[in-house]
């Protein structure tokens, strides 16, 4: 890795030895790599790669952006991107193999039900998963595997894990901390103190309804990490909006279409009064990445934790249109709900 880093820096710059590199990786990239960070991405400049011996969540997130770049719009896998780090390549390949490949043979309705299951059921015992498959009329998705060791607490009373209160995925236990690695769920971070005797560790900083509760891990399977991070996590905001829309009596049955045309856009909304919207929910760290692959839907919704990007993204999309020529509208989750409620009110009043 030392050689790779040096090959990207001007001669004479950069760490002289691998040991020096390890030290520098504990500091912000902008403090030791001379680049125009404002032009690249200020967030990347303030990134530290290592904290002690562990890779930071920020570094994993930055890597995740490359994984997403490998997954093409139709869920295929772009084998041509062999310049990317092997970690990104392998993770994307795993997502493609265990999720998208199995989806190809499904009808649109089956595809939508299978995708919803992966988002709403991140873990469960084999029999719980079987019940979910039957109730949701989903054919088996090859996305579940045993829980990784670093998410388990093994005690004489058996193995335990803590589902994240935000996404239900087993939280990571490391260095005296229990946490969810999805950055918006960083609020679910608990310091651990050893329990008495055979008891489970005590969680500090866990208050109210968002307290993580331990669950027995025997026989429990959870989503492969890449599926959880790149399908389940961004899907939480999508499913929340879908459920909110579907609960409105105004929309007649079947007029809120989930992941329409095999996810060409996230939600198709067809009102009985003739107006329609195609919604794309965008959960990316750097809004400029959205320009690389323009959304098919004209209504872009940012989840609550990305609301601060609204102005910048609206500016970026002002000079372009959807592939079929419509201007984009960028809304935060809250603005979108207000807009829909307003449209319904107006349509109902004029009848
Ligand atoms: Zn979570």
XYZ file of C-alpha atoms and ligand atoms in Angstrom:
352
model
C 0.000 0.000 0.000
C 2.905 2.341 0.767
C 4.117 2.038 -2.844
C 0.613 2.637 -4.220
C 0.270 5.847 -2.189
C 3.705 7.124 -3.241
C 2.912 6.462 -6.907
C 0.026 8.948 -6.663
C 2.044 11.752 -5.044
C 4.656 14.099 -6.442
C 8.264 12.886 -6.008
C 9.608 13.628 -2.549
C 6.161 14.054 -1.020
C 4.467 11.486 1.141
C 5.608 9.103 3.863
C 9.171 7.771 3.596
C 8.394 4.414 5.240
C 5.337 2.161 5.689
C 5.416 2.913 9.430
C 5.198 6.619 8.666
C 2.250 5.928 6.369
C 0.415 4.147 9.196
C 0.915 7.246 11.360
C -0.299 9.572 8.606
C -3.427 7.490 7.977
C -4.513 8.542 11.477
C -4.593 12.167 10.267
C -6.911 14.000 7.896
C -5.966 13.329 4.260
C -5.768 17.057 3.475
C -3.091 17.514 6.139
C -0.565 15.331 4.278
C -1.719 15.008 0.660
C -1.325 18.128 -1.481
C -4.446 18.310 -3.634
C -7.117 20.919 -4.342
C -9.519 19.388 -1.837
C -12.197 22.033 -2.359
C -12.418 20.991 -5.997
C -12.446 17.255 -5.189
C -14.659 16.876 -2.154
C -14.050 18.744 1.110
C -15.469 15.769 3.031
C -12.770 13.541 1.577
C -10.064 15.987 2.654
C -11.179 15.789 6.271
C -11.241 11.981 6.184
C -8.986 9.933 8.452
C -8.490 6.340 7.339
C -7.368 4.663 10.550
C -8.295 5.055 14.190
C -5.781 2.982 16.142
C -5.723 -0.382 14.380
C -9.227 -0.063 12.933
C -10.384 1.369 9.638
C -12.761 4.283 10.300
C -16.455 4.296 9.342
C -15.712 7.347 7.175
C -13.174 5.360 5.145
C -15.640 2.495 4.702
C -18.265 5.026 3.577
C -15.894 6.599 1.056
C -15.127 3.098 -0.253
C -18.850 2.436 -0.434
C -19.279 5.188 -2.985
C -16.992 3.171 -5.276
C -19.020 0.028 -4.681
C -22.163 1.857 -5.794
C -20.329 3.020 -8.901
C -19.880 -0.627 -9.852
C -23.581 -1.443 -9.697
C -25.238 -0.248 -12.884
C -28.789 1.100 -13.137
C -30.382 -2.220 -14.085
C -28.642 -4.003 -11.240
C -26.003 -5.473 -13.500
C -22.373 -5.538 -12.556
C -19.830 -3.483 -14.434
C -16.843 -5.806 -14.761
C -14.938 -3.145 -16.687
C -14.181 -1.123 -13.571
C -11.079 -3.127 -12.682
C -9.186 0.025 -11.658
C -11.123 0.132 -8.383
C -9.779 -1.284 -5.099
C -10.373 -5.029 -4.763
C -12.461 -4.441 -1.631
C -14.986 -2.351 -3.613
C -14.951 -4.818 -6.477
C -15.512 -7.846 -4.256
C -18.313 -6.210 -2.275
C -20.148 -5.129 -5.424
C -19.693 -8.576 -6.925
C -21.192 -10.118 -3.807
C -24.226 -7.795 -3.968
C -24.723 -8.640 -7.620
C -24.338 -12.384 -7.081
C -26.543 -12.696 -4.008
C -29.216 -10.153 -4.879
C -29.562 -8.854 -8.415
C -28.803 -12.095 -10.225
C -31.623 -13.904 -8.390
C -33.985 -11.011 -9.162
C -33.587 -11.172 -12.930
C -36.093 -13.982 -13.444
C -38.782 -12.392 -11.247
C -41.896 -10.561 -12.437
C -42.129 -6.845 -11.568
C -44.483 -7.571 -8.660
C -42.241 -10.343 -7.292
C -39.184 -8.103 -7.674
C -40.878 -5.392 -5.615
C -41.922 -7.816 -2.842
C -38.442 -9.398 -2.666
C -36.779 -6.002 -2.465
C -39.120 -4.882 0.320
C -38.316 -8.056 2.293
C -34.567 -7.414 2.120
C -35.160 -3.896 3.492
C -37.679 -4.809 6.183
C -36.244 -8.171 7.299
C -32.466 -7.782 7.744
C -32.204 -10.844 10.018
C -34.120 -13.794 11.438
C -33.985 -17.512 12.182
C -34.460 -19.904 9.267
C -38.076 -20.501 10.299
C -38.774 -16.752 10.743
C -37.382 -16.118 7.257
C -39.497 -18.971 5.870
C -42.626 -17.388 7.381
C -41.681 -14.049 5.813
C -41.108 -15.677 2.415
C -44.565 -17.277 2.599
C -46.462 -14.248 3.913
C -44.837 -11.913 1.395
C -45.096 -14.443 -1.467
C -41.393 -14.095 -2.165
C -39.303 -16.883 -3.644
C -36.066 -17.460 -1.749
C -33.455 -14.701 -1.977
C -29.898 -15.889 -1.514
C -29.013 -12.879 0.631
C -28.832 -14.249 4.195
C -25.819 -15.768 5.965
C -24.679 -16.466 9.542
C -23.953 -13.390 11.709
C -20.277 -12.361 11.618
C -18.193 -12.978 14.768
C -17.616 -9.272 15.426
C -21.376 -8.783 15.867
C -21.775 -11.549 18.440
C -21.346 -11.639 22.194
C -20.530 -15.207 23.233
C -21.150 -16.034 26.894
C -21.740 -19.278 28.839
C -25.472 -18.616 28.415
C -25.104 -18.646 24.624
C -24.556 -16.223 21.742
C -26.293 -12.845 21.639
C -26.543 -9.881 19.302
C -28.114 -6.432 19.402
C -30.270 -5.396 16.408
C -29.852 -1.695 15.558
C -32.975 0.209 16.635
C -32.898 2.000 13.265
C -32.421 -0.845 10.771
C -32.625 -4.108 12.828
C -29.230 -5.294 11.501
C -26.825 -6.821 14.089
C -24.700 -4.000 15.513
C -20.911 -4.155 15.527
C -19.167 -4.905 18.863
C -15.672 -3.468 18.885
C -13.284 -1.845 21.343
C -15.858 -1.542 24.115
C -18.464 -0.032 21.779
C -21.677 -1.279 20.237
C -22.724 0.634 17.135
C -24.421 0.573 13.733
C -21.993 1.367 10.889
C -24.613 3.151 8.760
C -23.641 6.795 9.451
C -27.206 8.158 9.946
C -27.589 5.537 12.693
C -24.564 6.811 14.559
C -27.038 7.964 17.220
C -27.290 4.281 18.139
C -23.847 4.046 19.677
C -23.433 2.593 23.131
C -20.397 2.154 25.302
C -20.215 -1.300 26.850
C -19.353 -2.198 30.414
C -18.915 -5.863 31.350
C -21.971 -7.373 33.040
C -21.761 -9.183 36.380
C -20.862 -12.879 36.167
C -22.745 -14.464 33.302
C -24.758 -11.334 32.508
C -24.623 -9.493 29.198
C -22.587 -6.283 28.868
C -24.309 -3.185 30.217
C -25.115 -0.524 27.616
C -24.414 3.060 28.563
C -25.942 5.972 26.679
C -29.050 3.939 25.857
C -32.170 5.807 26.793
C -35.870 5.757 25.987
C -37.477 3.913 23.142
C -34.288 3.748 21.072
C -32.542 1.379 23.440
C -30.915 -1.594 21.668
C -32.205 -4.865 23.142
C -30.159 -8.096 23.037
C -31.448 -11.067 21.093
C -30.358 -14.702 21.104
C -28.216 -15.414 18.061
C -28.714 -19.198 17.853
C -29.731 -20.086 14.312
C -30.131 -16.425 13.293
C -29.110 -15.403 9.789
C -28.605 -11.837 8.609
C -28.140 -10.125 5.262
C -24.685 -10.282 3.685
C -22.950 -7.017 4.619
C -23.012 -5.527 1.100
C -26.748 -6.220 0.681
C -27.460 -4.593 4.022
C -25.332 -1.527 3.268
C -26.251 -0.927 -0.380
C -29.826 -2.251 -0.649
C -31.306 -2.284 2.851
C -29.939 0.994 4.304
C -30.816 3.332 1.411
C -34.133 1.468 1.113
C -35.274 2.470 4.613
C -36.193 5.999 3.478
C -37.823 4.624 0.307
C -40.041 2.144 2.145
C -40.981 4.724 4.759
C -42.271 7.045 1.983
C -44.001 4.187 0.161
C -45.886 3.136 3.284
C -46.875 6.740 4.001
C -48.247 7.178 0.465
C -50.009 3.798 0.421
C -51.784 4.680 3.675
C -53.490 7.661 1.986
C -57.081 6.773 1.036
C -56.856 9.277 -1.829
C -54.722 6.956 -3.947
C -56.729 4.108 -5.380
C -55.256 0.640 -5.119
C -52.172 -0.016 -7.191
C -51.528 3.632 -8.000
C -48.437 3.891 -5.810
C -45.954 1.747 -7.703
C -42.850 0.587 -5.817
C -39.544 0.498 -7.725
C -41.404 1.002 -10.977
C -40.071 -0.605 -14.161
C -37.580 -2.614 -12.119
C -36.270 0.333 -10.194
C -35.980 2.716 -13.138
C -37.247 5.084 -10.407
C -38.153 4.388 -6.795
C -41.844 5.340 -6.624
C -44.432 5.995 -9.329
C -47.384 8.053 -8.074
C -50.562 8.143 -10.180
C -53.385 10.268 -8.803
C -57.063 9.731 -9.644
C -57.101 13.410 -10.755
C -54.504 12.907 -13.443
C -51.290 14.277 -11.923
C -48.370 11.953 -11.592
C -44.862 11.959 -10.171
C -41.843 9.723 -10.557
C -39.831 9.840 -7.365
C -36.165 8.993 -6.799
C -34.886 8.950 -3.229
C -31.192 9.880 -3.170
C -28.969 8.923 -0.247
C -25.393 9.733 -1.276
C -22.598 11.474 0.619
C -21.530 13.673 -2.307
C -24.476 15.151 -4.259
C -22.225 15.751 -7.290
C -22.219 11.985 -7.832
C -25.909 12.222 -8.837
C -24.827 14.050 -12.001
C -22.787 11.020 -13.085
C -25.974 9.082 -13.634
C -28.999 11.361 -13.993
C -32.128 10.029 -12.245
C -35.061 8.943 -14.446
C -37.590 10.405 -11.992
C -38.081 14.173 -12.004
C -38.882 14.405 -8.270
C -35.758 13.930 -6.165
C -36.329 13.349 -2.468
C -33.540 13.575 0.108
C -33.893 11.530 3.307
C -33.863 13.520 6.571
C -30.137 12.972 7.154
C -29.325 14.438 3.704
C -31.665 17.454 3.961
C -28.699 19.855 4.101
C -27.795 18.899 0.499
C -31.102 20.207 -0.945
C -29.897 23.627 -2.067
C -26.638 22.393 -3.579
C -28.347 19.541 -5.427
C -31.089 21.814 -6.790
C -28.344 24.089 -8.144
C -26.502 21.173 -9.736
C -29.642 19.842 -11.424
C -30.942 23.250 -12.569
C -29.171 23.099 -15.926
C -30.085 19.501 -16.829
C -33.314 17.563 -17.384
C -34.504 13.989 -16.994
C -33.692 11.705 -19.947
C -37.223 12.449 -21.250
C -36.819 16.203 -20.909
C -38.498 17.180 -17.635
C -36.908 19.629 -15.165
C -35.929 18.232 -11.776
C -37.454 19.245 -8.472
C -35.392 18.594 -5.332
C -37.293 18.197 -2.057
C -36.410 17.078 1.434
C -38.460 14.218 2.853
C -40.516 16.702 4.852
C -41.072 19.064 1.887
C -42.176 16.126 -0.237
C -44.789 15.028 2.301
C -46.049 18.612 2.574
C -46.278 18.857 -1.209
C -48.257 15.606 -1.538
C -50.615 16.561 1.295
C -51.187 19.934 -0.434
C -51.888 18.317 -3.822
C -54.393 15.912 -2.249
C -56.120 18.726 -0.371
C -56.396 20.847 -3.502
C -57.687 17.978 -5.649
C -60.263 16.905 -3.065
C -61.496 20.489 -2.508
C -62.112 21.133 -6.196
C -64.326 18.079 -6.695
Zn -28.722 0.755 11.780
